[in-house]
Amino acid sequence: MVRKEQLKLRYLSDNSNPVAMIISICSIPLPPWELEENSKNPDLVYTDSSGCCNPEYISLGCNSLSVLRGRTPIQAYSDYMKIFRERFKDYMEKVIVEIQVGMGPCGELRYPSYPESNGTWRLSRIGEFQCYDKVLKTYSISMYNTELTAGYYNTRHHDGYLPIAQMLGKHGVVFKFTCMEMRDGEQPEHEKCSPEGLVQQVEMATRTAGTELARENSLERYDSGAYSQVLVTKRSDSGNGHLHI
């Protein structure tokens, strides 16, 4: 249908469980066989210090372990991508012009440090380390606790986004980043967050690494203020990226 209408298709591949996030508007569950393995062995998923397991994403600690019916998660991901490429090879680059690969919870490259659905987290609180399973055993303040618990070593003295930009650029992968519609002045002061500062840091990291940056909005907003802010962030670009709304 897409080819017939001479349109282009962006494909989103996400290996996380969206039902664990309140903000999810699209619910495509994990394969039944993976959910079955998770239920038999809760240590396959991330666990906090209170023993609460998070079903959003299989733990990185399992990457090299044959925990999925004799296969490792990396093997399962690889098999899936090979089958997809073979099945849709006639559409690649002609119809399917972009493939977005999910790298963690909600498709984001991070740990599931702030689960909302079970009531253990709410906005303005810092996240919690998810490293208490058997396998693994706030932006404007100096400690950057929110990012650190999500897996980003980003402090005043260490740029946590430059190494990521360099890694993606090395393999010709686009760095996709969100919150382009957010402004500092719209955030409650007690939350100590700076979306504009974060966007500027990521822009600088991708520019330094020579990596392409794709921008997108985080929230579903239709007001002129949010759209204007998206345009502002786009104009700050030096030609190393593109915009998704």
PDB file of C-alpha atoms in Angstrom:
ATOM      1  CA  MET A   1       0.000   0.000   0.000  1.00  0.00           C
ATOM      2  CA  VAL A   2       2.792   2.423   0.903  1.00  0.00           C
ATOM      3  CA  ARG A   3       4.617   1.734  -2.351  1.00  0.00           C
ATOM      4  CA  LYS A   4       1.413   1.996  -4.377  1.00  0.00           C
ATOM      5  CA  GLU A   5       0.732   5.468  -2.987  1.00  0.00           C
ATOM      6  CA  GLN A   6       4.390   6.445  -3.577  1.00  0.00           C
ATOM      7  CA  LEU A   7       4.979   7.130   0.104  1.00  0.00           C
ATOM      8  CA  LYS A   8       7.978   6.333   2.303  1.00  0.00           C
ATOM      9  CA  LEU A   9       7.978   4.178   5.437  1.00  0.00           C
ATOM     10  CA  ARG A  10       9.878   4.607   8.703  1.00  0.00           C
ATOM     11  CA  TYR A  11      10.016   1.310  10.585  1.00  0.00           C
ATOM     12  CA  LEU A  12      10.211   1.256  14.386  1.00  0.00           C
ATOM     13  CA  SER A  13      11.660  -1.881  15.961  1.00  0.00           C
ATOM     14  CA  ASP A  14      11.176  -1.925  19.726  1.00  0.00           C
ATOM     15  CA  ASN A  15      12.119  -4.805  22.031  1.00  0.00           C
ATOM     16  CA  SER A  16      10.521  -3.425  25.194  1.00  0.00           C
ATOM     17  CA  ASN A  17       7.233  -3.958  26.998  1.00  0.00           C
ATOM     18  CA  PRO A  18       5.126  -0.779  26.602  1.00  0.00           C
ATOM     19  CA  VAL A  19       2.442  -1.778  29.115  1.00  0.00           C
ATOM     20  CA  ALA A  20       4.865  -0.952  31.931  1.00  0.00           C
ATOM     21  CA  MET A  21       4.792   2.742  31.045  1.00  0.00           C
ATOM     22  CA  ILE A  22       1.766   4.918  31.692  1.00  0.00           C
ATOM     23  CA  ILE A  23       2.606   7.243  28.804  1.00  0.00           C
ATOM     24  CA  SER A  24       2.519   4.463  26.200  1.00  0.00           C
ATOM     25  CA  ILE A  25      -0.121   5.076  23.542  1.00  0.00           C
ATOM     26  CA  CYS A  26       0.831   2.004  21.530  1.00  0.00           C
ATOM     27  CA  SER A  27       0.797  -1.419  23.148  1.00  0.00           C
ATOM     28  CA  ILE A  28       2.660  -4.135  21.249  1.00  0.00           C
ATOM     29  CA  PRO A  29       3.577  -6.827  23.799  1.00  0.00           C
ATOM     30  CA  LEU A  30       6.765  -8.833  23.896  1.00  0.00           C
ATOM     31  CA  PRO A  31       6.616 -12.295  22.251  1.00  0.00           C
ATOM     32  CA  PRO A  32       4.717 -14.864  24.389  1.00  0.00           C
ATOM     33  CA  TRP A  33       7.769 -17.123  24.576  1.00  0.00           C
ATOM     34  CA  GLU A  34       9.857 -14.294  26.068  1.00  0.00           C
ATOM     35  CA  LEU A  35       7.149 -13.375  28.580  1.00  0.00           C
ATOM     36  CA  GLU A  36       6.976 -17.048  29.558  1.00  0.00           C
ATOM     37  CA  GLU A  37      10.719 -17.177  30.241  1.00  0.00           C
ATOM     38  CA  ASN A  38      10.500 -13.943  32.245  1.00  0.00           C
ATOM     39  CA  SER A  39       7.727 -15.372  34.418  1.00  0.00           C
ATOM     40  CA  LYS A  40       9.730 -18.537  35.099  1.00  0.00           C
ATOM     41  CA  ASN A  41      12.897 -16.624  35.953  1.00  0.00           C
ATOM     42  CA  PRO A  42      12.274 -13.068  37.268  1.00  0.00           C
ATOM     43  CA  ASP A  43      16.021 -12.428  37.360  1.00  0.00           C
ATOM     44  CA  LEU A  44      15.974 -12.020  33.581  1.00  0.00           C
ATOM     45  CA  VAL A  45      14.617  -8.499  34.061  1.00  0.00           C
ATOM     46  CA  TYR A  46      15.912  -5.509  36.006  1.00  0.00           C
ATOM     47  CA  THR A  47      15.327  -5.393  39.767  1.00  0.00           C
ATOM     48  CA  ASP A  48      15.602  -2.516  42.236  1.00  0.00           C
ATOM     49  CA  SER A  49      16.876  -2.587  45.828  1.00  0.00           C
ATOM     50  CA  SER A  50      13.381  -3.365  47.148  1.00  0.00           C
ATOM     51  CA  GLY A  51      13.162  -6.486  45.004  1.00  0.00           C
ATOM     52  CA  CYS A  52      10.644  -5.016  42.552  1.00  0.00           C
ATOM     53  CA  CYS A  53      11.142  -6.511  39.094  1.00  0.00           C
ATOM     54  CA  ASN A  54      10.608  -4.307  36.049  1.00  0.00           C
ATOM     55  CA  PRO A  55       9.179  -6.140  33.009  1.00  0.00           C
ATOM     56  CA  GLU A  56       9.974  -3.379  30.519  1.00  0.00           C
ATOM     57  CA  TYR A  57      13.186  -4.841  29.140  1.00  0.00           C
ATOM     58  CA  ILE A  58      15.338  -7.941  29.538  1.00  0.00           C
ATOM     59  CA  SER A  59      18.473  -7.231  31.584  1.00  0.00           C
ATOM     60  CA  LEU A  60      21.712  -6.459  29.751  1.00  0.00           C
ATOM     61  CA  GLY A  61      23.324  -8.907  32.151  1.00  0.00           C
ATOM     62  CA  CYS A  62      21.649 -11.702  30.178  1.00  0.00           C
ATOM     63  CA  ASN A  63      23.037 -10.670  26.790  1.00  0.00           C
ATOM     64  CA  SER A  64      25.537 -13.528  26.596  1.00  0.00           C
ATOM     65  CA  LEU A  65      23.479 -16.107  28.509  1.00  0.00           C
ATOM     66  CA  SER A  66      21.308 -18.722  26.753  1.00  0.00           C
ATOM     67  CA  VAL A  67      18.156 -17.821  28.668  1.00  0.00           C
ATOM     68  CA  LEU A  68      15.649 -17.691  25.795  1.00  0.00           C
ATOM     69  CA  ARG A  69      15.013 -21.335  24.964  1.00  0.00           C
ATOM     70  CA  GLY A  70      18.663 -22.011  24.268  1.00  0.00           C
ATOM     71  CA  ARG A  71      19.431 -18.659  22.673  1.00  0.00           C
ATOM     72  CA  THR A  72      20.976 -15.504  24.067  1.00  0.00           C
ATOM     73  CA  PRO A  73      19.053 -12.213  23.747  1.00  0.00           C
ATOM     74  CA  ILE A  74      21.701 -10.988  21.280  1.00  0.00           C
ATOM     75  CA  GLN A  75      21.128 -14.080  19.123  1.00  0.00           C
ATOM     76  CA  ALA A  76      17.368 -13.528  19.259  1.00  0.00           C
ATOM     77  CA  TYR A  77      17.748  -9.876  18.229  1.00  0.00           C
ATOM     78  CA  SER A  78      20.169 -10.831  15.443  1.00  0.00           C
ATOM     79  CA  ASP A  79      17.888 -13.565  14.072  1.00  0.00           C
ATOM     80  CA  TYR A  80      14.953 -11.169  14.073  1.00  0.00           C
ATOM     81  CA  MET A  81      16.863  -8.508  12.152  1.00  0.00           C
ATOM     82  CA  LYS A  82      18.193 -11.001   9.599  1.00  0.00           C
ATOM     83  CA  ILE A  83      14.691 -12.356   8.954  1.00  0.00           C
ATOM     84  CA  PHE A  84      13.291  -8.838   8.638  1.00  0.00           C
ATOM     85  CA  ARG A  85      15.993  -7.854   6.149  1.00  0.00           C
ATOM     86  CA  GLU A  86      15.393 -10.950   4.033  1.00  0.00           C
ATOM     87  CA  ARG A  87      11.603 -10.615   4.111  1.00  0.00           C
ATOM     88  CA  PHE A  88      11.551  -6.945   3.110  1.00  0.00           C
ATOM     89  CA  LYS A  89      14.708  -6.722   0.983  1.00  0.00           C
ATOM     90  CA  ASP A  90      12.735  -5.594  -2.072  1.00  0.00           C
ATOM     91  CA  TYR A  91      11.462  -2.570  -0.128  1.00  0.00           C
ATOM     92  CA  MET A  92      14.719  -1.446   1.462  1.00  0.00           C
ATOM     93  CA  GLU A  93      15.813   2.111   0.576  1.00  0.00           C
ATOM     94  CA  LYS A  94      12.997   2.407  -1.977  1.00  0.00           C
ATOM     95  CA  VAL A  95      10.003   2.246   0.385  1.00  0.00           C
ATOM     96  CA  ILE A  96      11.537   1.588   3.816  1.00  0.00           C
ATOM     97  CA  VAL A  97      13.855   4.565   4.125  1.00  0.00           C
ATOM     98  CA  GLU A  98      14.621   4.404   7.840  1.00  0.00           C
ATOM     99  CA  ILE A  99      14.750   1.712  10.527  1.00  0.00           C
ATOM    100  CA  GLN A 100      14.682   2.884  14.129  1.00  0.00           C
ATOM    101  CA  VAL A 101      16.132   0.248  16.467  1.00  0.00           C
ATOM    102  CA  GLY A 102      14.940   0.288  20.065  1.00  0.00           C
ATOM    103  CA  MET A 103      17.809   0.077  22.556  1.00  0.00           C
ATOM    104  CA  GLY A 104      15.976  -0.234  25.872  1.00  0.00           C
ATOM    105  CA  PRO A 105      12.781   0.675  27.737  1.00  0.00           C
ATOM    106  CA  CYS A 106      10.400   2.645  25.477  1.00  0.00           C
ATOM    107  CA  GLY A 107      12.994   2.164  22.750  1.00  0.00           C
ATOM    108  CA  GLU A 108      15.448   4.430  24.581  1.00  0.00           C
ATOM    109  CA  LEU A 109      19.101   3.749  25.384  1.00  0.00           C
ATOM    110  CA  ARG A 110      18.773   3.640  29.183  1.00  0.00           C
ATOM    111  CA  TYR A 111      17.947   1.497  32.199  1.00  0.00           C
ATOM    112  CA  PRO A 112      14.278   1.334  33.397  1.00  0.00           C
ATOM    113  CA  SER A 113      15.084   3.520  36.388  1.00  0.00           C
ATOM    114  CA  TYR A 114      11.770   5.362  36.669  1.00  0.00           C
ATOM    115  CA  PRO A 115       8.787   2.963  36.399  1.00  0.00           C
ATOM    116  CA  GLU A 116       5.443   4.755  36.603  1.00  0.00           C
ATOM    117  CA  SER A 117       2.860   2.017  36.207  1.00  0.00           C
ATOM    118  CA  ASN A 118       3.545   0.322  39.562  1.00  0.00           C
ATOM    119  CA  GLY A 119       3.505   3.590  41.504  1.00  0.00           C
ATOM    120  CA  THR A 120       7.169   3.508  42.546  1.00  0.00           C
ATOM    121  CA  TRP A 121       8.099   6.676  40.666  1.00  0.00           C
ATOM    122  CA  ARG A 122       6.600  10.045  39.839  1.00  0.00           C
ATOM    123  CA  LEU A 123       7.796  13.153  38.030  1.00  0.00           C
ATOM    124  CA  SER A 124      10.415  15.277  39.854  1.00  0.00           C
ATOM    125  CA  ARG A 125      11.813  12.304  41.771  1.00  0.00           C
ATOM    126  CA  ILE A 126      15.165  10.778  40.874  1.00  0.00           C
ATOM    127  CA  GLY A 127      15.242   7.244  39.551  1.00  0.00           C
ATOM    128  CA  GLU A 128      16.614   4.157  41.252  1.00  0.00           C
ATOM    129  CA  PHE A 129      19.423   1.828  40.246  1.00  0.00           C
ATOM    130  CA  GLN A 130      18.156  -1.384  38.630  1.00  0.00           C
ATOM    131  CA  CYS A 131      21.092  -3.670  39.409  1.00  0.00           C
ATOM    132  CA  TYR A 132      19.856  -5.975  42.152  1.00  0.00           C
ATOM    133  CA  ASP A 133      18.947  -9.080  40.156  1.00  0.00           C
ATOM    134  CA  LYS A 134      21.160 -12.134  40.507  1.00  0.00           C
ATOM    135  CA  VAL A 135      22.736 -11.609  37.095  1.00  0.00           C
ATOM    136  CA  LEU A 136      24.000  -8.090  37.706  1.00  0.00           C
ATOM    137  CA  LYS A 137      24.217  -8.224  41.445  1.00  0.00           C
ATOM    138  CA  THR A 138      18.015  15.913  38.212  1.00  0.00           C
ATOM    139  CA  TYR A 139      19.835  17.634  35.373  1.00  0.00           C
ATOM    140  CA  SER A 140      20.623  21.179  36.713  1.00  0.00           C
ATOM    141  CA  ILE A 141      22.311  19.961  39.894  1.00  0.00           C
ATOM    142  CA  SER A 142      25.912  18.858  40.139  1.00  0.00           C
ATOM    143  CA  MET A 143      25.241  15.144  40.712  1.00  0.00           C
ATOM    144  CA  TYR A 144      22.837  14.623  37.757  1.00  0.00           C
ATOM    145  CA  ASN A 145      21.141  11.839  39.739  1.00  0.00           C
ATOM    146  CA  THR A 146      18.346  11.272  37.243  1.00  0.00           C
ATOM    147  CA  GLU A 147      20.759  10.498  34.423  1.00  0.00           C
ATOM    148  CA  LEU A 148      23.168   8.466  36.539  1.00  0.00           C
ATOM    149  CA  THR A 149      20.492   6.024  37.690  1.00  0.00           C
ATOM    150  CA  ALA A 150      19.302   5.649  34.096  1.00  0.00           C
ATOM    151  CA  GLY A 151      22.809   4.607  33.034  1.00  0.00           C
ATOM    152  CA  TYR A 152      24.310   7.882  31.786  1.00  0.00           C
ATOM    153  CA  TYR A 153      27.654   8.850  33.336  1.00  0.00           C
ATOM    154  CA  ASN A 154      26.996  12.525  32.741  1.00  0.00           C
ATOM    155  CA  THR A 155      28.284  15.045  35.290  1.00  0.00           C
ATOM    156  CA  ARG A 156      29.763  18.534  35.255  1.00  0.00           C
ATOM    157  CA  HIS A 157      33.178  17.002  34.639  1.00  0.00           C
ATOM    158  CA  HIS A 158      32.260  14.127  32.313  1.00  0.00           C
ATOM    159  CA  ASP A 159      30.242  14.346  29.094  1.00  0.00           C
ATOM    160  CA  GLY A 160      28.063  11.242  29.048  1.00  0.00           C
ATOM    161  CA  TYR A 161      26.680  11.835  25.574  1.00  0.00           C
ATOM    162  CA  LEU A 162      29.862  12.330  23.537  1.00  0.00           C
ATOM    163  CA  PRO A 163      30.981   8.655  23.790  1.00  0.00           C
ATOM    164  CA  ILE A 164      27.499   7.569  22.692  1.00  0.00           C
ATOM    165  CA  ALA A 165      27.597   9.955  19.733  1.00  0.00           C
ATOM    166  CA  GLN A 166      31.060   8.694  18.777  1.00  0.00           C
ATOM    167  CA  MET A 167      29.962   5.050  18.992  1.00  0.00           C
ATOM    168  CA  LEU A 168      26.891   5.632  16.817  1.00  0.00           C
ATOM    169  CA  GLY A 169      28.837   7.706  14.314  1.00  0.00           C
ATOM    170  CA  LYS A 170      31.488   4.995  14.012  1.00  0.00           C
ATOM    171  CA  HIS A 171      28.834   2.578  12.772  1.00  0.00           C
ATOM    172  CA  GLY A 172      26.934   5.059  10.621  1.00  0.00           C
ATOM    173  CA  VAL A 173      23.915   5.105  12.948  1.00  0.00           C
ATOM    174  CA  VAL A 174      21.738   8.177  13.471  1.00  0.00           C
ATOM    175  CA  PHE A 175      21.529   9.575  17.024  1.00  0.00           C
ATOM    176  CA  LYS A 176      17.820  10.191  17.707  1.00  0.00           C
ATOM    177  CA  PHE A 177      16.995  12.508  20.588  1.00  0.00           C
ATOM    178  CA  THR A 178      13.757  13.792  22.032  1.00  0.00           C
ATOM    179  CA  CYS A 179      12.303  16.683  24.125  1.00  0.00           C
ATOM    180  CA  MET A 180      12.884  19.236  21.351  1.00  0.00           C
ATOM    181  CA  GLU A 181       9.588  20.977  22.134  1.00  0.00           C
ATOM    182  CA  MET A 182      10.363  21.561  25.826  1.00  0.00           C
ATOM    183  CA  ARG A 183      11.506  24.885  27.302  1.00  0.00           C
ATOM    184  CA  ASP A 184      13.192  25.485  30.637  1.00  0.00           C
ATOM    185  CA  GLY A 185      10.646  28.116  31.623  1.00  0.00           C
ATOM    186  CA  GLU A 186       7.813  25.592  31.398  1.00  0.00           C
ATOM    187  CA  GLN A 187       9.341  23.239  33.964  1.00  0.00           C
ATOM    188  CA  PRO A 188       8.551  23.505  37.709  1.00  0.00           C
ATOM    189  CA  GLU A 189      11.550  25.091  39.426  1.00  0.00           C
ATOM    190  CA  HIS A 190      11.725  22.418  42.134  1.00  0.00           C
ATOM    191  CA  GLU A 191      12.359  19.739  39.497  1.00  0.00           C
ATOM    192  CA  LYS A 192      15.720  21.329  38.620  1.00  0.00           C
ATOM    193  CA  CYS A 193      15.598  20.184  35.011  1.00  0.00           C
ATOM    194  CA  SER A 194      16.854  21.900  31.871  1.00  0.00           C
ATOM    195  CA  PRO A 195      15.599  20.332  28.637  1.00  0.00           C
ATOM    196  CA  GLU A 196      17.075  23.179  26.588  1.00  0.00           C
ATOM    197  CA  GLY A 197      20.490  22.693  28.180  1.00  0.00           C
ATOM    198  CA  LEU A 198      20.297  18.954  27.582  1.00  0.00           C
ATOM    199  CA  VAL A 199      19.414  19.439  23.917  1.00  0.00           C
ATOM    200  CA  GLN A 200      22.336  21.846  23.499  1.00  0.00           C
ATOM    201  CA  GLN A 201      24.704  19.318  25.070  1.00  0.00           C
ATOM    202  CA  VAL A 202      23.550  16.550  22.734  1.00  0.00           C
ATOM    203  CA  GLU A 203      23.819  18.868  19.720  1.00  0.00           C
ATOM    204  CA  MET A 204      27.393  19.710  20.693  1.00  0.00           C
ATOM    205  CA  ALA A 205      28.245  16.023  21.212  1.00  0.00           C
ATOM    206  CA  THR A 206      26.929  14.969  17.797  1.00  0.00           C
ATOM    207  CA  ARG A 207      28.567  17.943  16.108  1.00  0.00           C
ATOM    208  CA  THR A 208      31.922  17.087  17.705  1.00  0.00           C
ATOM    209  CA  ALA A 209      31.589  13.416  16.760  1.00  0.00           C
ATOM    210  CA  GLY A 210      30.355  14.176  13.235  1.00  0.00           C
ATOM    211  CA  THR A 211      27.266  12.055  13.903  1.00  0.00           C
ATOM    212  CA  GLU A 212      23.883  12.701  12.320  1.00  0.00           C
ATOM    213  CA  LEU A 213      21.248  13.875  14.804  1.00  0.00           C
ATOM    214  CA  ALA A 214      17.513  13.230  14.428  1.00  0.00           C
ATOM    215  CA  ARG A 215      15.203  15.336  16.580  1.00  0.00           C
ATOM    216  CA  GLU A 216      11.687  14.592  17.763  1.00  0.00           C
ATOM    217  CA  ASN A 217       9.140  15.892  20.243  1.00  0.00           C
ATOM    218  CA  SER A 218       8.615  14.035  23.514  1.00  0.00           C
ATOM    219  CA  LEU A 219       5.025  14.945  24.351  1.00  0.00           C
ATOM    220  CA  GLU A 220       1.916  15.018  22.189  1.00  0.00           C
ATOM    221  CA  ARG A 221       1.429  18.772  21.910  1.00  0.00           C
ATOM    222  CA  TYR A 222      -0.371  20.908  19.351  1.00  0.00           C
ATOM    223  CA  ASP A 223       0.235  24.423  20.673  1.00  0.00           C
ATOM    224  CA  SER A 224       2.201  27.050  18.783  1.00  0.00           C
ATOM    225  CA  GLY A 225       4.686  27.489  21.632  1.00  0.00           C
ATOM    226  CA  ALA A 226       5.890  23.896  21.437  1.00  0.00           C
ATOM    227  CA  TYR A 227       6.099  24.033  17.650  1.00  0.00           C
ATOM    228  CA  SER A 228       8.069  27.277  17.795  1.00  0.00           C
ATOM    229  CA  GLN A 229      10.538  25.692  20.207  1.00  0.00           C
ATOM    230  CA  VAL A 230      11.012  22.754  17.834  1.00  0.00           C
ATOM    231  CA  LEU A 231      11.849  25.218  15.068  1.00  0.00           C
ATOM    232  CA  VAL A 232      14.291  27.020  17.365  1.00  0.00           C
ATOM    233  CA  THR A 233      16.188  23.798  18.095  1.00  0.00           C
ATOM    234  CA  LYS A 234      16.207  22.939  14.410  1.00  0.00           C
ATOM    235  CA  ARG A 235      17.657  26.351  13.486  1.00  0.00           C
ATOM    236  CA  SER A 236      20.461  25.803  15.991  1.00  0.00           C
ATOM    237  CA  ASP A 237      21.587  22.823  13.915  1.00  0.00           C
ATOM    238  CA  SER A 238      24.717  23.088  11.789  1.00  0.00           C
ATOM    239  CA  GLY A 239      23.489  20.670   9.141  1.00  0.00           C
ATOM    240  CA  ASN A 240      24.164  17.396  10.919  1.00  0.00           C
ATOM    241  CA  GLY A 241      20.592  16.242  11.428  1.00  0.00           C
ATOM    242  CA  HIS A 242      16.914  16.135  10.549  1.00  0.00           C
ATOM    243  CA  LEU A 243      13.593  16.620  12.280  1.00  0.00           C
ATOM    244  CA  HIS A 244      10.770  14.217  13.175  1.00  0.00           C
ATOM    245  CA  ILE A 245       7.451  15.470  14.544  1.00  0.00           C
TER     246      ILE A 245
END
